[in-house]
Coordinates of C-alpha atoms in Angstrom, one line a residue:
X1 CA -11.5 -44.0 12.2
X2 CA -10.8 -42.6 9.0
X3 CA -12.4 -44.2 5.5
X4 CA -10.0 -44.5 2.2
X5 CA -12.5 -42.6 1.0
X6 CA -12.4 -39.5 3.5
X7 CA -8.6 -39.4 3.0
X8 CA -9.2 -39.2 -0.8
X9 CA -11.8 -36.4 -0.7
X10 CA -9.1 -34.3 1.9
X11 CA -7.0 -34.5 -1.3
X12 CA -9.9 -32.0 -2.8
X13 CA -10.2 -30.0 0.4
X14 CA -8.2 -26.9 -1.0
X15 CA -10.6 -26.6 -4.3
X16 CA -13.4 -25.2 -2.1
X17 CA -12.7 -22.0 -2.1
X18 CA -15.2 -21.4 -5.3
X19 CA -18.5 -22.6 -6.4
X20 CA -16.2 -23.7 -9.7
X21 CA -13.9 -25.4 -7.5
X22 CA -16.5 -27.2 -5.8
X23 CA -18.1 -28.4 -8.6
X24 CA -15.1 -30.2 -9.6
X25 CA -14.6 -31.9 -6.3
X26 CA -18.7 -32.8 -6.5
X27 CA -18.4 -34.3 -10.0
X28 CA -15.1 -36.2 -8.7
X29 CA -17.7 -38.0 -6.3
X30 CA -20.2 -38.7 -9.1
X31 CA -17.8 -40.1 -11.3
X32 CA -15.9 -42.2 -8.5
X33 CA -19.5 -43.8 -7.8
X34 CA -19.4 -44.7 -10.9
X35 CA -16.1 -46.4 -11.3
X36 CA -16.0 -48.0 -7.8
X37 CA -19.1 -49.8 -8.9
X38 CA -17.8 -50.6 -12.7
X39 CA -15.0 -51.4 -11.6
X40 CA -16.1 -54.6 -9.8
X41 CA -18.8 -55.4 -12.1
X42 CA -15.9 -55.3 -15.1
X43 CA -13.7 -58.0 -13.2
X44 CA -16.9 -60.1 -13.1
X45 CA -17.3 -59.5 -16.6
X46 CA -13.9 -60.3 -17.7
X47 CA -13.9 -63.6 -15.9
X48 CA -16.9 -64.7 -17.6
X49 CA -16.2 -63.8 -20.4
X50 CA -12.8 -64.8 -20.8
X51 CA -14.0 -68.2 -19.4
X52 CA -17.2 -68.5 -22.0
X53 CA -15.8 -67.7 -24.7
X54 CA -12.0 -69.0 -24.3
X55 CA -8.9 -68.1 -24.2
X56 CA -8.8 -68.1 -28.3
X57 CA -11.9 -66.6 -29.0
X58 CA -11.4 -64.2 -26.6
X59 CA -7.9 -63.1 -28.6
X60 CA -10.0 -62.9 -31.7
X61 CA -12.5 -60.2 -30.2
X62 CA -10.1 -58.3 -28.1
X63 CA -8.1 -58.1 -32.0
X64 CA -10.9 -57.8 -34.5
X65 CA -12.5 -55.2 -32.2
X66 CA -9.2 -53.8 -31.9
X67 CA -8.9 -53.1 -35.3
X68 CA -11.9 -51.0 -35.2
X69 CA -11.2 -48.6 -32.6
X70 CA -8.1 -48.0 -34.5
X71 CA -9.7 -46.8 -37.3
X72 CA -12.0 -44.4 -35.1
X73 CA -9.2 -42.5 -33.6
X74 CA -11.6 -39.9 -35.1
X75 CA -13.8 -40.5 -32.7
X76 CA -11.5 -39.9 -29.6
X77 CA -10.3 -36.6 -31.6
X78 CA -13.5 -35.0 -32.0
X79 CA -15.2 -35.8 -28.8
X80 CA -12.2 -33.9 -27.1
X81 CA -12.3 -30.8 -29.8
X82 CA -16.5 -30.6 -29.7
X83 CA -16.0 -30.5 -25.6
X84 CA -13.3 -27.9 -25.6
X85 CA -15.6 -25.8 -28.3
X86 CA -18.7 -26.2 -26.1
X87 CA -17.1 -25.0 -23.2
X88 CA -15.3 -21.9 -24.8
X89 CA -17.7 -20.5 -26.9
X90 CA -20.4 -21.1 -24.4
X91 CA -18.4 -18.9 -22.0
X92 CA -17.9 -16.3 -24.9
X93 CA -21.5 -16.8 -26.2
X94 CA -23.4 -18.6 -23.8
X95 CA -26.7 -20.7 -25.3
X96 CA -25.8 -19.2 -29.2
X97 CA -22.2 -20.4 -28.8
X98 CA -23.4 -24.1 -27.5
X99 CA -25.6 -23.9 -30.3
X100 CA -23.2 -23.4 -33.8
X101 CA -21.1 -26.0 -31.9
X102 CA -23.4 -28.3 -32.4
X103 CA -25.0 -27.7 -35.6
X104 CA -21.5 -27.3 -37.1
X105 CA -20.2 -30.4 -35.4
X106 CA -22.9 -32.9 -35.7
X107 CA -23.1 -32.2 -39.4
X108 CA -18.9 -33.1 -39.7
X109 CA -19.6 -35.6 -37.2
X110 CA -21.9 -37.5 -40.2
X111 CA -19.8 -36.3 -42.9
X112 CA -16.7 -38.6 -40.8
X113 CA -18.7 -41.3 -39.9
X114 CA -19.5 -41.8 -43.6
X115 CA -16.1 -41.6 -44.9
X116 CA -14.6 -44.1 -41.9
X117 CA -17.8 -46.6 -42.7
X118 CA -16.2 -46.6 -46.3
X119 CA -12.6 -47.2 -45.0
X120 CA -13.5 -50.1 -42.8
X121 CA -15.9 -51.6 -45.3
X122 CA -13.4 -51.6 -47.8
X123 CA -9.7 -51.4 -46.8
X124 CA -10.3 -52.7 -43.3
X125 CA -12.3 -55.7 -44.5
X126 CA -9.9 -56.7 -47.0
X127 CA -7.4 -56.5 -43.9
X128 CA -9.8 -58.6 -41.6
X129 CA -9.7 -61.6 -44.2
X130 CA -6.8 -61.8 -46.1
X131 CA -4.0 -59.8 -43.0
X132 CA -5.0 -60.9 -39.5
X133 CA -3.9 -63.9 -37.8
X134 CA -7.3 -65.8 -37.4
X135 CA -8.5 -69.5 -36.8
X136 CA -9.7 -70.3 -40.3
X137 CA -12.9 -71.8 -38.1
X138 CA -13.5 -68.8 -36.4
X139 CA -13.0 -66.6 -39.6
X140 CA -17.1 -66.3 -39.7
X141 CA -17.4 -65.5 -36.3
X142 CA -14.7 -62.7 -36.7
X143 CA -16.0 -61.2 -39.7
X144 CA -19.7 -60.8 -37.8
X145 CA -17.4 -59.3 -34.6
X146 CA -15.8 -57.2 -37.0
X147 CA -19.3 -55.7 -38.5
X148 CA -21.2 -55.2 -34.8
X149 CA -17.8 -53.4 -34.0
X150 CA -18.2 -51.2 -36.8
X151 CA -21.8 -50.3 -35.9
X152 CA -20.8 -49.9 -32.6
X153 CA -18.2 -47.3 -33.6
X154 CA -20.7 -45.4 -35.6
X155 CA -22.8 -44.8 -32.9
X156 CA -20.1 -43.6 -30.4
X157 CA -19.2 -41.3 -33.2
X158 CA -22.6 -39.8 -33.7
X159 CA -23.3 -39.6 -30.1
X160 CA -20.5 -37.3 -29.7
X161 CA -22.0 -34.2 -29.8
X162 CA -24.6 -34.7 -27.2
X163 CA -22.0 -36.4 -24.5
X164 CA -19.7 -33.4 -25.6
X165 CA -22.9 -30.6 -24.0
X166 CA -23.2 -32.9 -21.3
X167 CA -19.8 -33.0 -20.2
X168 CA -19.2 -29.7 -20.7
X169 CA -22.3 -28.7 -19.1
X170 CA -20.8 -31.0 -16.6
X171 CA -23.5 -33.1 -15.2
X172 CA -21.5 -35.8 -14.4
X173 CA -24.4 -37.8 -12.5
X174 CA -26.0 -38.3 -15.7
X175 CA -23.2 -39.8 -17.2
X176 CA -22.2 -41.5 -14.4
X177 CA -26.1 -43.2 -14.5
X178 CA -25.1 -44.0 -17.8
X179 CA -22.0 -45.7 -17.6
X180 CA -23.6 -47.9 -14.3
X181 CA -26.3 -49.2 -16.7
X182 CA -24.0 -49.5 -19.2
X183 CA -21.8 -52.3 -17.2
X184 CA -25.2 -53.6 -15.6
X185 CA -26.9 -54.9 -19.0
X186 CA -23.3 -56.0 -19.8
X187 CA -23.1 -58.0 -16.9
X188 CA -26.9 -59.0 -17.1
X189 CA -26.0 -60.4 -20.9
X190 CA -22.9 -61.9 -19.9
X191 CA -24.5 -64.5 -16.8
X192 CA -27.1 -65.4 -19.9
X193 CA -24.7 -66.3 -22.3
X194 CA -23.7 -69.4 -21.3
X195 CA -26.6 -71.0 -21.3
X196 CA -28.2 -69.7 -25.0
X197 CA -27.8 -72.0 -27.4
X198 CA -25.7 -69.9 -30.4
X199 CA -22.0 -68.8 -31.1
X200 CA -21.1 -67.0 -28.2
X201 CA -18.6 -65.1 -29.6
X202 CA -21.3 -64.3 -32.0
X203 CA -24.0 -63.6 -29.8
X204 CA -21.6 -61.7 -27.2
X205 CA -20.6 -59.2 -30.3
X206 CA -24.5 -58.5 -30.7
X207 CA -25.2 -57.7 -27.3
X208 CA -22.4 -55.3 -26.9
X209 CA -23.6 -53.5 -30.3
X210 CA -27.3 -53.2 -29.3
X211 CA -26.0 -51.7 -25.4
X212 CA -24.5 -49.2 -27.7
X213 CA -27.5 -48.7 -29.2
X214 CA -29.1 -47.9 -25.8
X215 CA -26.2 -45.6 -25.3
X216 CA -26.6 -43.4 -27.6
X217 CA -30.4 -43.2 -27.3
X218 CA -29.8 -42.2 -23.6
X219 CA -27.4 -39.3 -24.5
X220 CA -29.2 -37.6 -27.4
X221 CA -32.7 -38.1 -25.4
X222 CA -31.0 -35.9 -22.4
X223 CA -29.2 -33.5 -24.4
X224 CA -32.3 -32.4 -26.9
X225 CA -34.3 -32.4 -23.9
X226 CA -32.2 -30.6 -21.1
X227 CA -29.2 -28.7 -23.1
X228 CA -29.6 -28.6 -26.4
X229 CA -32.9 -26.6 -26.6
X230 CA -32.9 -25.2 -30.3
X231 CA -34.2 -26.5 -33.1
X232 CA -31.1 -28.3 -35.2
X233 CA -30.5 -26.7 -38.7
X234 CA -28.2 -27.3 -41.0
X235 CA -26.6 -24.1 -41.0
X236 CA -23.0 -24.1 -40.8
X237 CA -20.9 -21.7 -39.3
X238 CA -17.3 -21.1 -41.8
X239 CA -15.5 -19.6 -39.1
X240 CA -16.6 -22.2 -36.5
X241 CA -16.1 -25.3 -38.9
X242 CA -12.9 -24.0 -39.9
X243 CA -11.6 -23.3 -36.6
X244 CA -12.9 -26.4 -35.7
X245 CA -11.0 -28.4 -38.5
X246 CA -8.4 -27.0 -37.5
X247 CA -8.3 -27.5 -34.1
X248 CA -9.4 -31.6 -34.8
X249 CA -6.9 -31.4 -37.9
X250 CA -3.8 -31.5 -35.0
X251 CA -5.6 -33.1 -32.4
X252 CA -5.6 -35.9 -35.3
X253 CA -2.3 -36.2 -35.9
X254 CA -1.7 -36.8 -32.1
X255 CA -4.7 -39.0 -31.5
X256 CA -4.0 -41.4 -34.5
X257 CA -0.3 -41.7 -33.4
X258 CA -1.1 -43.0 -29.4
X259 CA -3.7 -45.3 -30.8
X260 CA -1.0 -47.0 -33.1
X261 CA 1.2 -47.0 -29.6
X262 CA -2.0 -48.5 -28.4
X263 CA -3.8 -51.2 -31.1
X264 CA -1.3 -50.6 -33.8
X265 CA 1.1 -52.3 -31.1
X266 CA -2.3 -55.4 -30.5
X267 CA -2.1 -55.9 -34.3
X268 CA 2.4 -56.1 -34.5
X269 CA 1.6 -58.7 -31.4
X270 CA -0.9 -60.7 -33.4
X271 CA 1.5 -60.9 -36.3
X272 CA 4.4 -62.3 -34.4
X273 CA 2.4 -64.4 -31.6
X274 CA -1.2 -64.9 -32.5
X275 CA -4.2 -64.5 -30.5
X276 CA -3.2 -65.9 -27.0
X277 CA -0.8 -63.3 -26.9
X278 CA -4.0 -60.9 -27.6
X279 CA -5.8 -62.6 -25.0
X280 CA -3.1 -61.7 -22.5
X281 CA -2.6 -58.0 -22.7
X282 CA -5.9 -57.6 -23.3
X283 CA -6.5 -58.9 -20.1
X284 CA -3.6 -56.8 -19.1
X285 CA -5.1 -53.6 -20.6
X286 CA -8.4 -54.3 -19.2
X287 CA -6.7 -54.2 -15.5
X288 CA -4.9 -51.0 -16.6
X289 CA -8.5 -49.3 -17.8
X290 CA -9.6 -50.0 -14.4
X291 CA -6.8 -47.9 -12.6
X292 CA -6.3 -45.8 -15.0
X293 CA -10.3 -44.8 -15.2
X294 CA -9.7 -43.4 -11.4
X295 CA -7.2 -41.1 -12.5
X296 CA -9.5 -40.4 -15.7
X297 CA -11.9 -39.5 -14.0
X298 CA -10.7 -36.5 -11.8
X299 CA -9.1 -35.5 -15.1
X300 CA -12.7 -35.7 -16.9
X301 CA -14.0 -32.9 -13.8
X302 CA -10.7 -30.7 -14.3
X303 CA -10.8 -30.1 -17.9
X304 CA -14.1 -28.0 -18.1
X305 CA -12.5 -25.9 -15.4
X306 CA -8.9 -25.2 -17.5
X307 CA -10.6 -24.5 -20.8
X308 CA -13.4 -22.3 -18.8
X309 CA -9.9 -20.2 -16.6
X310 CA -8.3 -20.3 -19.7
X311 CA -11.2 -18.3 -22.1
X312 CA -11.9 -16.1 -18.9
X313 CA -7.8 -15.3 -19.3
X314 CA -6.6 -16.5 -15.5
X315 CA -3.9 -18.0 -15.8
X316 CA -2.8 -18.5 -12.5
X317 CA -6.3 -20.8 -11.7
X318 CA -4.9 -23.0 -14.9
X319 CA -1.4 -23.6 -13.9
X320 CA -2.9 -24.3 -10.5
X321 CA -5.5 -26.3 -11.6
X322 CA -2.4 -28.3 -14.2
X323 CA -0.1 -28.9 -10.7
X324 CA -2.9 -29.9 -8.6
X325 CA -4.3 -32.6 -11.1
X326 CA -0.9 -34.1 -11.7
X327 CA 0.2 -34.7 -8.4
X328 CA -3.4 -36.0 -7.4
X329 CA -3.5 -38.2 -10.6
X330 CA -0.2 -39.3 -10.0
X331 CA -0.3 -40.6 -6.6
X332 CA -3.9 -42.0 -6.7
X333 CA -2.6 -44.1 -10.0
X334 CA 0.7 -45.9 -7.6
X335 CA -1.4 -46.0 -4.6
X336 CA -3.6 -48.0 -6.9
X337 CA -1.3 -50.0 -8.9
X338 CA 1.3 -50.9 -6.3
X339 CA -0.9 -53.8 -4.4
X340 CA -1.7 -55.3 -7.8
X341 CA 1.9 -55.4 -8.2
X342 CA 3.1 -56.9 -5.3
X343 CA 0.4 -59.8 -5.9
X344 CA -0.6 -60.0 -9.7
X345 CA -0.3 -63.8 -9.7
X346 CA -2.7 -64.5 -6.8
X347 CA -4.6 -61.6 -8.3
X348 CA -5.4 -63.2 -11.5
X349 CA -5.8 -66.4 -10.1
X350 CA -8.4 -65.0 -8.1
X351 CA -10.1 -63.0 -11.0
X352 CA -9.8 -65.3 -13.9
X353 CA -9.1 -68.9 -12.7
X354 CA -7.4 -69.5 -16.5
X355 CA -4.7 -67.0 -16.6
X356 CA -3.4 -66.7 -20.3
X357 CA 0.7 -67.4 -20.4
X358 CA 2.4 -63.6 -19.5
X359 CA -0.5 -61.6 -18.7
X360 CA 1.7 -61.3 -15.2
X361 CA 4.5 -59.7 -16.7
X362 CA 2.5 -57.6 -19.3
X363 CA 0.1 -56.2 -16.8
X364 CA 3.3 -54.7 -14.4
X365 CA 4.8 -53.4 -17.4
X366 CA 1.3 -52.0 -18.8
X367 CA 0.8 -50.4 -15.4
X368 CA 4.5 -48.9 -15.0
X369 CA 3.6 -46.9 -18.2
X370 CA -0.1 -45.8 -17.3
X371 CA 1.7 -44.5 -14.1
X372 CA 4.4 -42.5 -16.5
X373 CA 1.5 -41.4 -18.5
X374 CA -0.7 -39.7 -15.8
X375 CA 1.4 -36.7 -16.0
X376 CA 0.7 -36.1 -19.6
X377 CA -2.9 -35.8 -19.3
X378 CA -2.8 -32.2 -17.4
X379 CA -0.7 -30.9 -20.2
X380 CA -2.3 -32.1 -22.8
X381 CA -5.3 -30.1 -21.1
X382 CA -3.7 -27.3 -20.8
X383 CA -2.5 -27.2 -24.4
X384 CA -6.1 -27.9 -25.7
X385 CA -7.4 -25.3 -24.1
X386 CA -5.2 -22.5 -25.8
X387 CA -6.2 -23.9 -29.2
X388 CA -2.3 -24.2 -30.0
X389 CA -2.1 -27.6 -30.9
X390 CA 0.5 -27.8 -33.4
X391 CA 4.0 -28.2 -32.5
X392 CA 2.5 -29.8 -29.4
X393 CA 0.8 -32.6 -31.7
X394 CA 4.0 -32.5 -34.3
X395 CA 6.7 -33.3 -32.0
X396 CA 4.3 -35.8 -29.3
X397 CA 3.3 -37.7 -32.4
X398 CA 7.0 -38.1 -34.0
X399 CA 7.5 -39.6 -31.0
X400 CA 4.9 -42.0 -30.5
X401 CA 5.1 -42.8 -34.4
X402 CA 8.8 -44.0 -34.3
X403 CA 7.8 -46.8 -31.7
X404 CA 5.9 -49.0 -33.9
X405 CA 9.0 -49.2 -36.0
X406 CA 11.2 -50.1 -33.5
X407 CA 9.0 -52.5 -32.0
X408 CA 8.5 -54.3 -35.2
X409 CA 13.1 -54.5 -36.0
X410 CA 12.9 -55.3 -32.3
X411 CA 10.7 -58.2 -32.7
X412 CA 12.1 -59.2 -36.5
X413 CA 15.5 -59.7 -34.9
X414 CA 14.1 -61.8 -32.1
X415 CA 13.0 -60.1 -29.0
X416 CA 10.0 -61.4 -27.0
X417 CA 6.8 -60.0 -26.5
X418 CA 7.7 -58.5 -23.0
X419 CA 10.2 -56.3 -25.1
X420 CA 7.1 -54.5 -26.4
X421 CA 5.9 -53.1 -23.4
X422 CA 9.5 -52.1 -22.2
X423 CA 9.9 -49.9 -25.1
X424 CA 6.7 -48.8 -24.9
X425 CA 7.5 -47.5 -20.9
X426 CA 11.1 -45.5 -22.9
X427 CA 9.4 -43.9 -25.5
X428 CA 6.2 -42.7 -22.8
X429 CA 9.0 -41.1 -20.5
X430 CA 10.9 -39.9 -23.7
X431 CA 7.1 -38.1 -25.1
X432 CA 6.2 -36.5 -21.2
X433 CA 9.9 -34.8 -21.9
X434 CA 9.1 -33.4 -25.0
X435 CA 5.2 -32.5 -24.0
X436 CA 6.3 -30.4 -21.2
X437 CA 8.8 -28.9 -23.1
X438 CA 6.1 -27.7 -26.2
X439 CA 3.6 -27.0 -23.2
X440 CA 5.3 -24.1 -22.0
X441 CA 5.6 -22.9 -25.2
X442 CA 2.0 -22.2 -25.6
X443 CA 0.9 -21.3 -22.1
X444 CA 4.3 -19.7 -20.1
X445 CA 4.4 -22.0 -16.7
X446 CA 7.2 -22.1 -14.7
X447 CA 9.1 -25.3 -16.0
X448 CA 11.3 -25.2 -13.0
X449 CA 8.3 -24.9 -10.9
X450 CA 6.8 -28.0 -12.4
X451 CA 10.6 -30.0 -11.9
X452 CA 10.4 -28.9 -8.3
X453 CA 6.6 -29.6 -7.6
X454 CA 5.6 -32.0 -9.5
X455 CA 8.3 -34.4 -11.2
X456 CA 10.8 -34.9 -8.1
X457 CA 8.0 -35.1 -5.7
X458 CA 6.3 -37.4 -7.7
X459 CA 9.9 -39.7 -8.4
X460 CA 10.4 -39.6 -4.6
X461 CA 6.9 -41.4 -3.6
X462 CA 7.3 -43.9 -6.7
X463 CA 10.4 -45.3 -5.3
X464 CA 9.7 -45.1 -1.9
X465 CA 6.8 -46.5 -1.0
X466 CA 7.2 -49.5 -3.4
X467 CA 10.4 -49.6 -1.2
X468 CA 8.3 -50.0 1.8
X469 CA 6.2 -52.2 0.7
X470 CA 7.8 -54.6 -0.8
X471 CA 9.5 -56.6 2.5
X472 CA 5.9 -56.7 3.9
X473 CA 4.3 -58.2 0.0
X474 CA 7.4 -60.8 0.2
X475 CA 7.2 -62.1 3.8
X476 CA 3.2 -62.8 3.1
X477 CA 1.8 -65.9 1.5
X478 CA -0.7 -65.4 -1.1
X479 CA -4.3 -65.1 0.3
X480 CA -7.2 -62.7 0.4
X481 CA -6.1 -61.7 3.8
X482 CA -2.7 -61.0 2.7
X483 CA -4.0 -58.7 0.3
X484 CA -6.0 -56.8 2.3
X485 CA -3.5 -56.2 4.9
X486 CA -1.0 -55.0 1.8
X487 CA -3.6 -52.5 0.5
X488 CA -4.1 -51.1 4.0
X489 CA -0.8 -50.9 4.1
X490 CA -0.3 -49.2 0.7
X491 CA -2.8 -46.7 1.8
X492 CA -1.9 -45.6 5.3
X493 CA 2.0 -45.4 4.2
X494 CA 1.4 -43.5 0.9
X495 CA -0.8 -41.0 2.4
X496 CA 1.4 -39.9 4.8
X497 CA 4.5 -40.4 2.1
X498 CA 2.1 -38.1 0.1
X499 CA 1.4 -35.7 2.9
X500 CA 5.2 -35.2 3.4
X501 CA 6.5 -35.2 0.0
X502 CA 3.8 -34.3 -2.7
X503 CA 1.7 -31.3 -0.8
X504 CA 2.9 -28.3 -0.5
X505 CA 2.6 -26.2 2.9
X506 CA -1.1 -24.8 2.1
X507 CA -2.4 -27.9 1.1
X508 CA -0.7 -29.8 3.9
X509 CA -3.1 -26.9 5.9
X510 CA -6.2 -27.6 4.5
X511 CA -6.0 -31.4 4.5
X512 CA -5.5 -31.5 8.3
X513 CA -8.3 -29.3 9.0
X514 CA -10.3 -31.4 6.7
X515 CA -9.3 -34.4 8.6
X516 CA -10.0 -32.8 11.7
X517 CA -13.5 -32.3 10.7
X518 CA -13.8 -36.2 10.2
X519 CA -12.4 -37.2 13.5
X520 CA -14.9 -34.4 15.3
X521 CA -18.0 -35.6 13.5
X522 CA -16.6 -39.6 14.4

């Protein structure tokens, strides 16, 4: 018999055909490893945690914490830009190239983390204390959350460099080490909690802070020892820093507008329903990270590949390499999400035991948009790899800047939280218009090519096999057994869906000889 995970790896039969290729379906592996196996320790976190600390306190983290990765939408900028550098002027320039990118990038990387330690300390604690909707009780408690977070941010932002060589090196078993021992002392931290005798939402905003501690000492012992061979000096490169400004100047503007879609929407929640609203799409986003990070992470072994095609000047490999990641992101992301669907309640009534009031609704709708928002992500690669960022970052960012607006009229004249998330899913199909649209303006795809192969393909399988699947989920009773027989459900019917409607004829080719292999060897 076939595995789910034979199937899956069929889907990377047809990148074989180079040692590149290869090593993006090999690094797929590594990184699905990974998020298989953080993936279940994460539900076991959340449940503990959730049930620790409360329902309240855990709304006060997921928003004071919330706050602070706002404010480090510089971080999310730069580690995209300093990758994209690494990997083009290390083609250009090999170990010299790797080199100014990192002098250059870990001296603005302190220069940033300075300025934004000012901004928090100052504007963002005056926000914490006198702004946010917090328990007067647990206004203590938040403030110390709200300085581990800060710390914690700081060291994400100074690792960036050295995660940036390794993922554009792409040794993706290192980081995938990483990330598993990452989630293990999480985990290990979490079963102690309960039974030490301090705050533990206290306590819990420690730990985190001193696993990010361990973090970063993990990446910059690797990368000085393995990839980053030369002796730092404070030399900057003009041309590099500028170009690299510039680059992170656009990539800005874009970054800080989706995280206002993102926390800038927590924070207009917290204002109009306090922190048990929090609690609930936290928990919400938390499910959404998980399905999300197995889409993430075939896009994390693509994008060295684009930005290395693009610098060598093929363009065909990049808008191959853009199709083929969008319809695999696409379908793995509803093949995914649409069991969770069906069964949400029993779901979280498995997983958390005390369910906060509409996390339900919030995580369908949270998951409907992720879904919308796969598609963006090849794009968005494709663009960063040309270096033309600007009218790409201009007119996504309008977008995504006008729905914190209309969220907050919406909920001034009445409308309920759900409204949010719906308006959220409008404007996320409204910015994957307009990013196509500036995307071909930089890098000259066929856009008729990518309505034919991609979006109506892609339309087809999301309403049909939901359509399928949904007279088997509703004749079922809730129970682990139901689920299981609705996921093998989900997967046998959109694989073949997939096979018929998302593949084209040479792909269809490969993946049955693939499969053919498997049912020799079995």
């Amino acid at each position: 018999t076939l595995s789910f995970n034979s199937i899956a790896n069929a889907f990377f039969f047809f990148f074989y055909n180079s040692a590149n290729n290869r090593r993006i379906a090999k690094n797929t592996i590594f990184l699905y490893f990974r998020m298989i196996f953080v993936l279940f320790v994460s539900l076991y976190t959340s449940r503990v945690v959730l049930n620790t600390l409360g329902v309240e306190d855990f709304g006060v983290y997921n928003v004071v914490a919330g706050f602070v990765s706002m404010f480090s939408f510089l971080n999310a900028t730069l580690s995209s830009s300093m990758q994209r550098f690494y990997n083009f002027e290390g083609t250009n320039d090999a170990e010299n190239g790797c080199h100014r990118v990192y002098c250059t990038g870990l001296i603005l990387h302190f220069i940033l983390a300075v300025i934004l330690l000012l901004l928090l300390e100052t504007v963002g604690l005056w926000y914490v204390n006198t702004v946010m909707v917090v328990p007067e009780d647990r206004l203590f408690a938040a403030n110390i959350v709200y300085q581990t977070a800060i710390i914690s941010m700081l060291l994400v932002i100074l690792q960036i460099p050295y995660l940036g060589i390794i993922m554009a090196a792409e040794k993706m078993d290192y980081y995938a080490v990483i990330s598993i021992a990452d989630v293990v002392l999480k985990l290990l931290a979490i079963i102690a909690l309960p039974y030490l005798p301090f705050d533990k939402l206290i306590l819990y905003s420690i730990v985190i802070c001193l696993i990010s501690l361990i973090d970063f000492s993990c990446y910059f012992a690797y990368a000085k020892k393995r990839l980053l061979t030369k002796r730092f000096d404070w030399k900057i490169d003009t041309g590099l820093f500028r170009s690299l400004m510039s680059f992170s100047g656009w990539n800005l503007l874009g970054t800080f507008a989706f995280l206002l879609k993102g926390q800038g929407l927590n924070l207009l929640l917290n204002a109009f329903f306090g922190p048990v609203v929090n609690a609930a799409r936290g928990i919400a986003y938390q499910i959404n990270g998980a399905v999300s990070g197995f889409s993430g992470n075939i896009s994390v072994s693509f994008r060295p590949q684009i930005v290395n095609s693009y610098a060598k000047v093929n363009h065909s490999r990049v808008q191959s390499l853009m199709f083929s990641e969008s319809k695999i992101c696409f379908v793995l992301v509803l093949l995914l999400m649409c069991p969770i669907i069906f069964k949400i309640d029993y779901i979280l009534d498995l997983w958390l035991g005390v369910v906060p009031p509409q996390t339900n609704i919030f995580a369908i709708l949270v998951l409907t948009d992720a879904l919308i928002c796969t598609l963006n992500t090849p794009c968005s690669q494709v663009v960063f790899a040309t270096g033309n960022l600007k009218y790409y970052q201009i007119a996504s960012s309008a977008i995504n800047l006008c729905l914190l607006p209309v969220c907050f009229v919406m909920l001034l004249s009445g409308f309920n939280a759900a409204s949010v998330f719906i308006t959220t899913i409008v404007f996320s199909i409204l910015n994957q218009t307009v990013c196509v649209r500036q995307a071909h303006r930089v890098f000259a795809f066929s856009v008729v090519d990518y309505i034919k192969k991609i979006i109506l393909p892609c339309s087809l399988i999301m309403v049909l096999l939901p359509s399928i699947l949904f007279p088997i989920a509703h004749t079922l009773p809730d129970s682990f057994v139901s689920l299981l027989i609705i996921i093998f459900a989900d997967v046998i019917i959109g694989m073949v869906v997939a096979y018929f409607l998302v593949f084209e004829r040479n792909e269809k080719a490969l993946v049955c000889q693939l499969v053919s292999k498997i049912i020799k060897r079995h």
